[in-house]
């Protein structure tokens, strides 16, 4: 009886989770938004961008002798990009490697309307967060033309869309690591980049090694439509992840309860009370 109730509860939870995932399908405007793992694919190093000072430079300027962390954002992003950038800064701050000496970070805006002046502002802001030597020489904030942006995003597997209604980009969160010669070596997803994993990825990339594909869950940046009462893609993906965690916790609880049920019950031995007098 007890076991039947447990399985019934698990079945109801699984059905509810499945219904929740099915109910909130990806909107049509998010079609093509992805971060595809194009491992070993070459970065088009001939593409010319502008650094934060306004100077034109090909991407190969930042490659050649050290691995590169590549992060695609846009400087006006109100939510996911700042969170991803903050996590990148905080994680690399804890990595015992020095930017400019052991690796480079190349932050490229995929919004062609972003300017070098905006890049300068962002670099100054994150330099304060990083608070360690090497940031100025090792971190580079680039802007460019639509043609250069399109070629770069296509080469590294970064798919995004423009929403004319909200005037915001729909995109996924993540960063990439490339080898010194510009081959895609590893992808990180979401906004949580473990320092130990980042260090290992940089070491492997410095040795010209290409990592294996990893399982991932995409975290999207998408506007919440208050008029229609629809959740944003960021919230939907968080809800899906929370649903999976709930199922795992429930499964663990069921396992523990079933083990407890199977334990032999202690027998109580009654002893006759000794008479007094």
PDB file of C-alpha atoms in Angstrom:
ATOM      1  CA  UNK A   1       0.000   0.000   0.000  1.00  0.00           C
ATOM      2  CA  UNK A   2       2.743   2.411   0.992  1.00  0.00           C
ATOM      3  CA  UNK A   3       4.789   1.546  -2.087  1.00  0.00           C
ATOM      4  CA  UNK A   4       1.783   2.021  -4.387  1.00  0.00           C
ATOM      5  CA  UNK A   5       1.213   5.516  -3.036  1.00  0.00           C
ATOM      6  CA  UNK A   6       4.852   6.398  -3.579  1.00  0.00           C
ATOM      7  CA  UNK A   7       4.799   5.300  -7.231  1.00  0.00           C
ATOM      8  CA  UNK A   8       1.508   7.112  -7.800  1.00  0.00           C
ATOM      9  CA  UNK A   9       3.063  10.298  -6.429  1.00  0.00           C
ATOM     10  CA  UNK A  10       6.108   9.900  -8.642  1.00  0.00           C
ATOM     11  CA  UNK A  11       3.892   9.329 -11.678  1.00  0.00           C
ATOM     12  CA  UNK A  12       1.909  12.479 -10.988  1.00  0.00           C
ATOM     13  CA  UNK A  13       5.099  14.531 -10.568  1.00  0.00           C
ATOM     14  CA  UNK A  14       6.559  13.178 -13.810  1.00  0.00           C
ATOM     15  CA  UNK A  15       3.341  13.895 -15.704  1.00  0.00           C
ATOM     16  CA  UNK A  16       3.196  17.435 -14.328  1.00  0.00           C
ATOM     17  CA  UNK A  17       6.816  18.113 -15.264  1.00  0.00           C
ATOM     18  CA  UNK A  18       6.304  16.770 -18.778  1.00  0.00           C
ATOM     19  CA  UNK A  19       3.170  18.864 -19.206  1.00  0.00           C
ATOM     20  CA  UNK A  20       4.996  21.993 -18.048  1.00  0.00           C
ATOM     21  CA  UNK A  21       7.805  21.465 -20.546  1.00  0.00           C
ATOM     22  CA  UNK A  22       5.395  20.745 -23.383  1.00  0.00           C
ATOM     23  CA  UNK A  23       3.176  23.693 -22.545  1.00  0.00           C
ATOM     24  CA  UNK A  24       5.901  26.310 -22.949  1.00  0.00           C
ATOM     25  CA  UNK A  25       7.348  25.633 -26.390  1.00  0.00           C
ATOM     26  CA  UNK A  26      10.030  27.894 -27.818  1.00  0.00           C
ATOM     27  CA  UNK A  27       8.446  30.921 -29.582  1.00  0.00           C
ATOM     28  CA  UNK A  28       8.782  31.117 -33.347  1.00  0.00           C
ATOM     29  CA  UNK A  29      10.958  34.206 -33.068  1.00  0.00           C
ATOM     30  CA  UNK A  30      13.558  32.119 -31.223  1.00  0.00           C
ATOM     31  CA  UNK A  31      13.960  29.713 -34.139  1.00  0.00           C
ATOM     32  CA  UNK A  32      17.638  29.362 -34.990  1.00  0.00           C
ATOM     33  CA  UNK A  33      18.828  30.739 -31.644  1.00  0.00           C
ATOM     34  CA  UNK A  34      21.532  28.342 -30.513  1.00  0.00           C
ATOM     35  CA  UNK A  35      25.115  27.852 -29.388  1.00  0.00           C
ATOM     36  CA  UNK A  36      26.321  24.960 -31.502  1.00  0.00           C
ATOM     37  CA  UNK A  37      29.511  23.145 -30.564  1.00  0.00           C
ATOM     38  CA  UNK A  38      31.670  23.593 -33.655  1.00  0.00           C
ATOM     39  CA  UNK A  39      34.704  21.939 -32.143  1.00  0.00           C
ATOM     40  CA  UNK A  40      37.906  22.182 -34.176  1.00  0.00           C
ATOM     41  CA  UNK A  41      36.266  24.731 -36.493  1.00  0.00           C
ATOM     42  CA  UNK A  42      38.550  27.642 -37.419  1.00  0.00           C
ATOM     43  CA  UNK A  43      37.866  31.162 -36.242  1.00  0.00           C
ATOM     44  CA  UNK A  44      38.032  33.511 -39.266  1.00  0.00           C
ATOM     45  CA  UNK A  45      41.081  35.444 -38.099  1.00  0.00           C
ATOM     46  CA  UNK A  46      41.045  37.754 -41.110  1.00  0.00           C
ATOM     47  CA  UNK A  47      37.894  39.523 -39.863  1.00  0.00           C
ATOM     48  CA  UNK A  48      38.531  43.129 -38.919  1.00  0.00           C
ATOM     49  CA  UNK A  49      36.945  44.690 -35.827  1.00  0.00           C
ATOM     50  CA  UNK A  50      37.485  47.877 -33.816  1.00  0.00           C
ATOM     51  CA  UNK A  51      38.956  47.679 -30.322  1.00  0.00           C
ATOM     52  CA  UNK A  52      37.849  49.875 -27.419  1.00  0.00           C
ATOM     53  CA  UNK A  53      40.159  52.667 -28.597  1.00  0.00           C
ATOM     54  CA  UNK A  54      38.603  52.676 -32.062  1.00  0.00           C
ATOM     55  CA  UNK A  55      41.665  51.119 -33.702  1.00  0.00           C
ATOM     56  CA  UNK A  56      40.951  48.616 -36.491  1.00  0.00           C
ATOM     57  CA  UNK A  57      42.549  45.220 -36.040  1.00  0.00           C
ATOM     58  CA  UNK A  58      42.024  41.722 -37.454  1.00  0.00           C
ATOM     59  CA  UNK A  59      41.095  38.973 -35.027  1.00  0.00           C
ATOM     60  CA  UNK A  60      44.494  37.361 -35.506  1.00  0.00           C
ATOM     61  CA  UNK A  61      45.887  40.235 -33.440  1.00  0.00           C
ATOM     62  CA  UNK A  62      44.616  38.425 -30.333  1.00  0.00           C
ATOM     63  CA  UNK A  63      45.646  34.912 -31.389  1.00  0.00           C
ATOM     64  CA  UNK A  64      48.950  33.220 -32.133  1.00  0.00           C
ATOM     65  CA  UNK A  65      50.747  32.349 -28.909  1.00  0.00           C
ATOM     66  CA  UNK A  66      48.092  31.809 -26.227  1.00  0.00           C
ATOM     67  CA  UNK A  67      44.552  30.432 -25.893  1.00  0.00           C
ATOM     68  CA  UNK A  68      41.610  32.794 -26.246  1.00  0.00           C
ATOM     69  CA  UNK A  69      38.305  32.996 -24.412  1.00  0.00           C
ATOM     70  CA  UNK A  70      35.690  34.298 -26.819  1.00  0.00           C
ATOM     71  CA  UNK A  71      32.502  35.877 -25.479  1.00  0.00           C
ATOM     72  CA  UNK A  72      29.733  37.185 -27.743  1.00  0.00           C
ATOM     73  CA  UNK A  73      27.472  39.791 -26.126  1.00  0.00           C
ATOM     74  CA  UNK A  74      25.855  43.094 -26.929  1.00  0.00           C
ATOM     75  CA  UNK A  75      26.529  46.106 -24.752  1.00  0.00           C
ATOM     76  CA  UNK A  76      22.911  47.232 -24.396  1.00  0.00           C
ATOM     77  CA  UNK A  77      21.719  43.823 -23.185  1.00  0.00           C
ATOM     78  CA  UNK A  78      19.568  44.326 -20.053  1.00  0.00           C
ATOM     79  CA  UNK A  79      19.868  40.859 -18.531  1.00  0.00           C
ATOM     80  CA  UNK A  80      21.841  37.811 -19.684  1.00  0.00           C
ATOM     81  CA  UNK A  81      24.964  39.465 -21.122  1.00  0.00           C
ATOM     82  CA  UNK A  82      25.861  41.380 -17.946  1.00  0.00           C
ATOM     83  CA  UNK A  83      25.330  38.226 -15.872  1.00  0.00           C
ATOM     84  CA  UNK A  84      27.516  36.172 -18.198  1.00  0.00           C
ATOM     85  CA  UNK A  85      30.220  38.839 -18.265  1.00  0.00           C
ATOM     86  CA  UNK A  86      30.202  39.140 -14.484  1.00  0.00           C
ATOM     87  CA  UNK A  87      30.536  35.369 -14.096  1.00  0.00           C
ATOM     88  CA  UNK A  88      33.405  35.269 -16.595  1.00  0.00           C
ATOM     89  CA  UNK A  89      35.246  38.010 -14.719  1.00  0.00           C
ATOM     90  CA  UNK A  90      34.678  36.478 -11.289  1.00  0.00           C
ATOM     91  CA  UNK A  91      35.634  32.965 -12.420  1.00  0.00           C
ATOM     92  CA  UNK A  92      38.818  34.057 -14.210  1.00  0.00           C
ATOM     93  CA  UNK A  93      39.693  36.158 -11.188  1.00  0.00           C
ATOM     94  CA  UNK A  94      40.018  32.883  -9.258  1.00  0.00           C
ATOM     95  CA  UNK A  95      42.064  31.142 -11.951  1.00  0.00           C
ATOM     96  CA  UNK A  96      45.832  31.158 -11.186  1.00  0.00           C
ATOM     97  CA  UNK A  97      46.675  32.354 -14.690  1.00  0.00           C
ATOM     98  CA  UNK A  98      47.374  35.907 -15.814  1.00  0.00           C
ATOM     99  CA  UNK A  99      45.482  37.533 -18.696  1.00  0.00           C
ATOM    100  CA  UNK A 100      47.753  38.891 -21.397  1.00  0.00           C
ATOM    101  CA  UNK A 101      50.468  36.443 -20.411  1.00  0.00           C
ATOM    102  CA  UNK A 102      48.702  33.069 -20.250  1.00  0.00           C
ATOM    103  CA  UNK A 103      45.499  33.785 -22.185  1.00  0.00           C
ATOM    104  CA  UNK A 104      43.476  36.508 -23.897  1.00  0.00           C
ATOM    105  CA  UNK A 105      39.800  37.331 -23.523  1.00  0.00           C
ATOM    106  CA  UNK A 106      38.067  38.694 -26.607  1.00  0.00           C
ATOM    107  CA  UNK A 107      34.610  40.143 -26.010  1.00  0.00           C
ATOM    108  CA  UNK A 108      32.840  40.832 -29.310  1.00  0.00           C
ATOM    109  CA  UNK A 109      29.557  42.712 -29.608  1.00  0.00           C
ATOM    110  CA  UNK A 110      27.149  41.156 -32.109  1.00  0.00           C
ATOM    111  CA  UNK A 111      25.212  44.443 -32.311  1.00  0.00           C
ATOM    112  CA  UNK A 112      26.637  46.501 -35.194  1.00  0.00           C
ATOM    113  CA  UNK A 113      25.276  49.682 -33.601  1.00  0.00           C
ATOM    114  CA  UNK A 114      27.528  49.276 -30.536  1.00  0.00           C
ATOM    115  CA  UNK A 115      30.471  51.680 -30.567  1.00  0.00           C
ATOM    116  CA  UNK A 116      34.094  51.743 -29.355  1.00  0.00           C
ATOM    117  CA  UNK A 117      33.036  54.316 -26.755  1.00  0.00           C
ATOM    118  CA  UNK A 118      30.579  51.783 -25.310  1.00  0.00           C
ATOM    119  CA  UNK A 119      33.321  49.147 -25.405  1.00  0.00           C
ATOM    120  CA  UNK A 120      35.611  51.482 -23.464  1.00  0.00           C
ATOM    121  CA  UNK A 121      32.932  51.975 -20.820  1.00  0.00           C
ATOM    122  CA  UNK A 122      32.369  48.227 -20.447  1.00  0.00           C
ATOM    123  CA  UNK A 123      36.076  47.496 -20.231  1.00  0.00           C
ATOM    124  CA  UNK A 124      36.551  50.075 -17.466  1.00  0.00           C
ATOM    125  CA  UNK A 125      33.618  48.655 -15.539  1.00  0.00           C
ATOM    126  CA  UNK A 126      34.805  45.039 -15.655  1.00  0.00           C
ATOM    127  CA  UNK A 127      38.419  46.037 -14.995  1.00  0.00           C
ATOM    128  CA  UNK A 128      37.280  47.239 -11.561  1.00  0.00           C
ATOM    129  CA  UNK A 129      35.465  43.935 -10.972  1.00  0.00           C
ATOM    130  CA  UNK A 130      38.519  41.914 -11.984  1.00  0.00           C
ATOM    131  CA  UNK A 131      40.825  43.940  -9.768  1.00  0.00           C
ATOM    132  CA  UNK A 132      44.028  42.108 -10.726  1.00  0.00           C
ATOM    133  CA  UNK A 133      47.000  42.881 -13.004  1.00  0.00           C
ATOM    134  CA  UNK A 134      46.816  41.966 -16.671  1.00  0.00           C
ATOM    135  CA  UNK A 135      43.251  43.005 -17.431  1.00  0.00           C
ATOM    136  CA  UNK A 136      44.157  45.957 -19.650  1.00  0.00           C
ATOM    137  CA  UNK A 137      46.520  43.946 -21.853  1.00  0.00           C
ATOM    138  CA  UNK A 138      44.596  40.666 -21.753  1.00  0.00           C
ATOM    139  CA  UNK A 139      40.966  41.717 -22.163  1.00  0.00           C
ATOM    140  CA  UNK A 140      39.768  43.183 -25.464  1.00  0.00           C
ATOM    141  CA  UNK A 141      36.304  44.598 -26.208  1.00  0.00           C
ATOM    142  CA  UNK A 142      35.512  44.698 -29.913  1.00  0.00           C
ATOM    143  CA  UNK A 143      32.813  46.135 -32.162  1.00  0.00           C
ATOM    144  CA  UNK A 144      32.363  45.640 -35.870  1.00  0.00           C
ATOM    145  CA  UNK A 145      30.269  45.677 -39.006  1.00  0.00           C
ATOM    146  CA  UNK A 146      27.313  43.391 -39.622  1.00  0.00           C
ATOM    147  CA  UNK A 147      29.307  41.455 -42.220  1.00  0.00           C
ATOM    148  CA  UNK A 148      32.156  40.734 -39.815  1.00  0.00           C
ATOM    149  CA  UNK A 149      29.722  39.868 -37.022  1.00  0.00           C
ATOM    150  CA  UNK A 150      27.709  37.496 -39.219  1.00  0.00           C
ATOM    151  CA  UNK A 151      30.799  35.656 -40.415  1.00  0.00           C
ATOM    152  CA  UNK A 152      32.154  35.270 -36.892  1.00  0.00           C
ATOM    153  CA  UNK A 153      28.891  34.131 -35.282  1.00  0.00           C
ATOM    154  CA  UNK A 154      28.287  31.625 -38.068  1.00  0.00           C
ATOM    155  CA  UNK A 155      31.811  30.212 -37.777  1.00  0.00           C
ATOM    156  CA  UNK A 156      31.596  29.607 -34.020  1.00  0.00           C
ATOM    157  CA  UNK A 157      27.970  28.375 -33.953  1.00  0.00           C
ATOM    158  CA  UNK A 158      26.339  31.378 -32.273  1.00  0.00           C
ATOM    159  CA  UNK A 159      22.780  31.810 -33.559  1.00  0.00           C
ATOM    160  CA  UNK A 160      20.711  34.833 -32.525  1.00  0.00           C
ATOM    161  CA  UNK A 161      17.692  36.870 -33.649  1.00  0.00           C
ATOM    162  CA  UNK A 162      16.564  40.481 -33.447  1.00  0.00           C
ATOM    163  CA  UNK A 163      13.138  41.199 -31.970  1.00  0.00           C
ATOM    164  CA  UNK A 164      11.873  44.439 -33.593  1.00  0.00           C
ATOM    165  CA  UNK A 165       8.991  44.695 -31.131  1.00  0.00           C
ATOM    166  CA  UNK A 166      11.155  44.904 -28.015  1.00  0.00           C
ATOM    167  CA  UNK A 167      14.257  46.123 -29.851  1.00  0.00           C
ATOM    168  CA  UNK A 168      16.326  43.450 -28.147  1.00  0.00           C
ATOM    169  CA  UNK A 169      18.335  40.448 -29.299  1.00  0.00           C
ATOM    170  CA  UNK A 170      17.290  36.886 -28.552  1.00  0.00           C
ATOM    171  CA  UNK A 171      20.374  34.827 -27.838  1.00  0.00           C
ATOM    172  CA  UNK A 172      21.799  32.054 -25.691  1.00  0.00           C
ATOM    173  CA  UNK A 173      24.292  32.407 -22.853  1.00  0.00           C
ATOM    174  CA  UNK A 174      27.770  30.915 -22.926  1.00  0.00           C
ATOM    175  CA  UNK A 175      31.451  31.406 -23.671  1.00  0.00           C
ATOM    176  CA  UNK A 176      33.956  29.612 -25.880  1.00  0.00           C
ATOM    177  CA  UNK A 177      37.635  28.707 -25.669  1.00  0.00           C
ATOM    178  CA  UNK A 178      39.880  28.605 -28.750  1.00  0.00           C
ATOM    179  CA  UNK A 179      43.411  27.352 -29.295  1.00  0.00           C
ATOM    180  CA  UNK A 180      46.241  29.823 -30.047  1.00  0.00           C
ATOM    181  CA  UNK A 181      45.913  29.138 -33.774  1.00  0.00           C
ATOM    182  CA  UNK A 182      42.165  29.826 -33.643  1.00  0.00           C
ATOM    183  CA  UNK A 183      40.475  26.409 -33.497  1.00  0.00           C
ATOM    184  CA  UNK A 184      37.347  26.063 -31.351  1.00  0.00           C
ATOM    185  CA  UNK A 185      38.368  23.926 -28.382  1.00  0.00           C
ATOM    186  CA  UNK A 186      35.571  24.009 -25.790  1.00  0.00           C
ATOM    187  CA  UNK A 187      32.134  25.509 -25.086  1.00  0.00           C
ATOM    188  CA  UNK A 188      30.672  26.604 -21.745  1.00  0.00           C
ATOM    189  CA  UNK A 189      26.930  27.107 -21.402  1.00  0.00           C
ATOM    190  CA  UNK A 190      24.705  29.239 -19.202  1.00  0.00           C
ATOM    191  CA  UNK A 191      26.172  31.772 -16.779  1.00  0.00           C
ATOM    192  CA  UNK A 192      28.028  29.522 -14.344  1.00  0.00           C
ATOM    193  CA  UNK A 193      31.646  28.843 -15.308  1.00  0.00           C
ATOM    194  CA  UNK A 194      33.597  26.900 -12.691  1.00  0.00           C
ATOM    195  CA  UNK A 195      37.142  28.297 -12.278  1.00  0.00           C
ATOM    196  CA  UNK A 196      38.672  24.804 -12.237  1.00  0.00           C
ATOM    197  CA  UNK A 197      36.940  23.932 -15.516  1.00  0.00           C
ATOM    198  CA  UNK A 198      37.997  27.214 -17.103  1.00  0.00           C
ATOM    199  CA  UNK A 199      41.598  26.645 -16.072  1.00  0.00           C
ATOM    200  CA  UNK A 200      41.578  23.118 -17.480  1.00  0.00           C
ATOM    201  CA  UNK A 201      40.034  24.356 -20.733  1.00  0.00           C
ATOM    202  CA  UNK A 202      42.723  27.023 -21.082  1.00  0.00           C
ATOM    203  CA  UNK A 203      45.507  24.525 -20.368  1.00  0.00           C
ATOM    204  CA  UNK A 204      44.122  22.059 -22.913  1.00  0.00           C
ATOM    205  CA  UNK A 205      43.669  24.780 -25.525  1.00  0.00           C
ATOM    206  CA  UNK A 206      47.232  26.018 -24.942  1.00  0.00           C
ATOM    207  CA  UNK A 207      48.351  22.481 -25.801  1.00  0.00           C
ATOM    208  CA  UNK A 208      46.276  22.651 -29.015  1.00  0.00           C
ATOM    209  CA  UNK A 209      43.861  20.004 -27.746  1.00  0.00           C
ATOM    210  CA  UNK A 210      40.201  19.886 -28.741  1.00  0.00           C
ATOM    211  CA  UNK A 211      37.724  18.836 -26.064  1.00  0.00           C
ATOM    212  CA  UNK A 212      34.892  16.377 -26.577  1.00  0.00           C
ATOM    213  CA  UNK A 213      31.290  17.600 -26.992  1.00  0.00           C
ATOM    214  CA  UNK A 214      29.465  18.199 -23.717  1.00  0.00           C
ATOM    215  CA  UNK A 215      25.810  17.891 -22.750  1.00  0.00           C
ATOM    216  CA  UNK A 216      24.165  21.208 -22.103  1.00  0.00           C
ATOM    217  CA  UNK A 217      20.975  23.125 -21.386  1.00  0.00           C
ATOM    218  CA  UNK A 218      20.597  26.420 -23.213  1.00  0.00           C
ATOM    219  CA  UNK A 219      19.825  29.528 -21.196  1.00  0.00           C
ATOM    220  CA  UNK A 220      18.117  32.125 -23.369  1.00  0.00           C
ATOM    221  CA  UNK A 221      17.815  35.875 -23.127  1.00  0.00           C
ATOM    222  CA  UNK A 222      14.298  36.884 -24.123  1.00  0.00           C
ATOM    223  CA  UNK A 223      11.950  39.720 -23.242  1.00  0.00           C
ATOM    224  CA  UNK A 224       8.946  39.205 -20.965  1.00  0.00           C
ATOM    225  CA  UNK A 225       5.715  40.335 -22.638  1.00  0.00           C
ATOM    226  CA  UNK A 226       3.633  41.697 -19.773  1.00  0.00           C
ATOM    227  CA  UNK A 227       0.653  42.430 -22.032  1.00  0.00           C
ATOM    228  CA  UNK A 228       0.322  38.838 -23.196  1.00  0.00           C
ATOM    229  CA  UNK A 229       1.415  37.381 -19.870  1.00  0.00           C
ATOM    230  CA  UNK A 230       4.055  35.138 -21.425  1.00  0.00           C
ATOM    231  CA  UNK A 231       7.226  34.089 -19.672  1.00  0.00           C
ATOM    232  CA  UNK A 232      10.558  34.969 -21.180  1.00  0.00           C
ATOM    233  CA  UNK A 233      12.796  32.193 -22.468  1.00  0.00           C
ATOM    234  CA  UNK A 234      15.199  32.820 -19.596  1.00  0.00           C
ATOM    235  CA  UNK A 235      12.456  32.128 -17.073  1.00  0.00           C
ATOM    236  CA  UNK A 236      11.145  29.145 -19.020  1.00  0.00           C
ATOM    237  CA  UNK A 237      14.535  27.471 -19.108  1.00  0.00           C
ATOM    238  CA  UNK A 238      15.037  28.121 -15.417  1.00  0.00           C
ATOM    239  CA  UNK A 239      11.626  26.566 -14.745  1.00  0.00           C
ATOM    240  CA  UNK A 240      12.539  23.516 -16.799  1.00  0.00           C
ATOM    241  CA  UNK A 241      15.801  23.090 -14.908  1.00  0.00           C
ATOM    242  CA  UNK A 242      13.959  23.530 -11.617  1.00  0.00           C
ATOM    243  CA  UNK A 243      11.491  20.843 -12.719  1.00  0.00           C
ATOM    244  CA  UNK A 244      14.327  18.399 -13.417  1.00  0.00           C
ATOM    245  CA  UNK A 245      15.888  19.142 -10.031  1.00  0.00           C
ATOM    246  CA  UNK A 246      12.500  18.593  -8.378  1.00  0.00           C
ATOM    247  CA  UNK A 247      12.179  15.180 -10.022  1.00  0.00           C
ATOM    248  CA  UNK A 248      15.688  14.208  -8.923  1.00  0.00           C
ATOM    249  CA  UNK A 249      14.978  15.236  -5.336  1.00  0.00           C
ATOM    250  CA  UNK A 250      11.670  13.378  -5.400  1.00  0.00           C
ATOM    251  CA  UNK A 251      13.373  10.282  -6.794  1.00  0.00           C
ATOM    252  CA  UNK A 252      15.959  10.402  -4.012  1.00  0.00           C
ATOM    253  CA  UNK A 253      13.221  10.752  -1.416  1.00  0.00           C
ATOM    254  CA  UNK A 254      11.375   7.751  -2.843  1.00  0.00           C
ATOM    255  CA  UNK A 255      14.577   5.698  -2.761  1.00  0.00           C
ATOM    256  CA  UNK A 256      15.264   6.580   0.871  1.00  0.00           C
ATOM    257  CA  UNK A 257      11.689   5.855   1.916  1.00  0.00           C
ATOM    258  CA  UNK A 258      11.723   2.461   0.185  1.00  0.00           C
ATOM    259  CA  UNK A 259      15.010   1.544   1.859  1.00  0.00           C
ATOM    260  CA  UNK A 260      13.567   2.548   5.196  1.00  0.00           C
ATOM    261  CA  UNK A 261      10.496   0.382   4.544  1.00  0.00           C
ATOM    262  CA  UNK A 262      12.675  -2.651   3.774  1.00  0.00           C
ATOM    263  CA  UNK A 263      14.697  -2.375   7.003  1.00  0.00           C
ATOM    264  CA  UNK A 264      13.774  -5.136   9.505  1.00  0.00           C
ATOM    265  CA  UNK A 265      11.819  -3.715  12.393  1.00  0.00           C
ATOM    266  CA  UNK A 266      13.323  -4.099  15.823  1.00  0.00           C
ATOM    267  CA  UNK A 267      11.485  -6.557  18.034  1.00  0.00           C
ATOM    268  CA  UNK A 268      10.504  -5.434  21.479  1.00  0.00           C
ATOM    269  CA  UNK A 269      11.270  -7.962  24.246  1.00  0.00           C
ATOM    270  CA  UNK A 270       9.002  -7.781  27.240  1.00  0.00           C
ATOM    271  CA  UNK A 271      10.417  -8.723  30.590  1.00  0.00           C
ATOM    272  CA  UNK A 272       8.318  -9.627  33.547  1.00  0.00           C
ATOM    273  CA  UNK A 273       8.508  -6.996  36.271  1.00  0.00           C
ATOM    274  CA  UNK A 274      10.256  -8.196  39.398  1.00  0.00           C
ATOM    275  CA  UNK A 275       7.984  -8.379  42.398  1.00  0.00           C
ATOM    276  CA  UNK A 276       8.827  -6.149  45.322  1.00  0.00           C
ATOM    277  CA  UNK A 277       8.351  -7.466  48.936  1.00  0.00           C
TER     278      UNK A 277
END
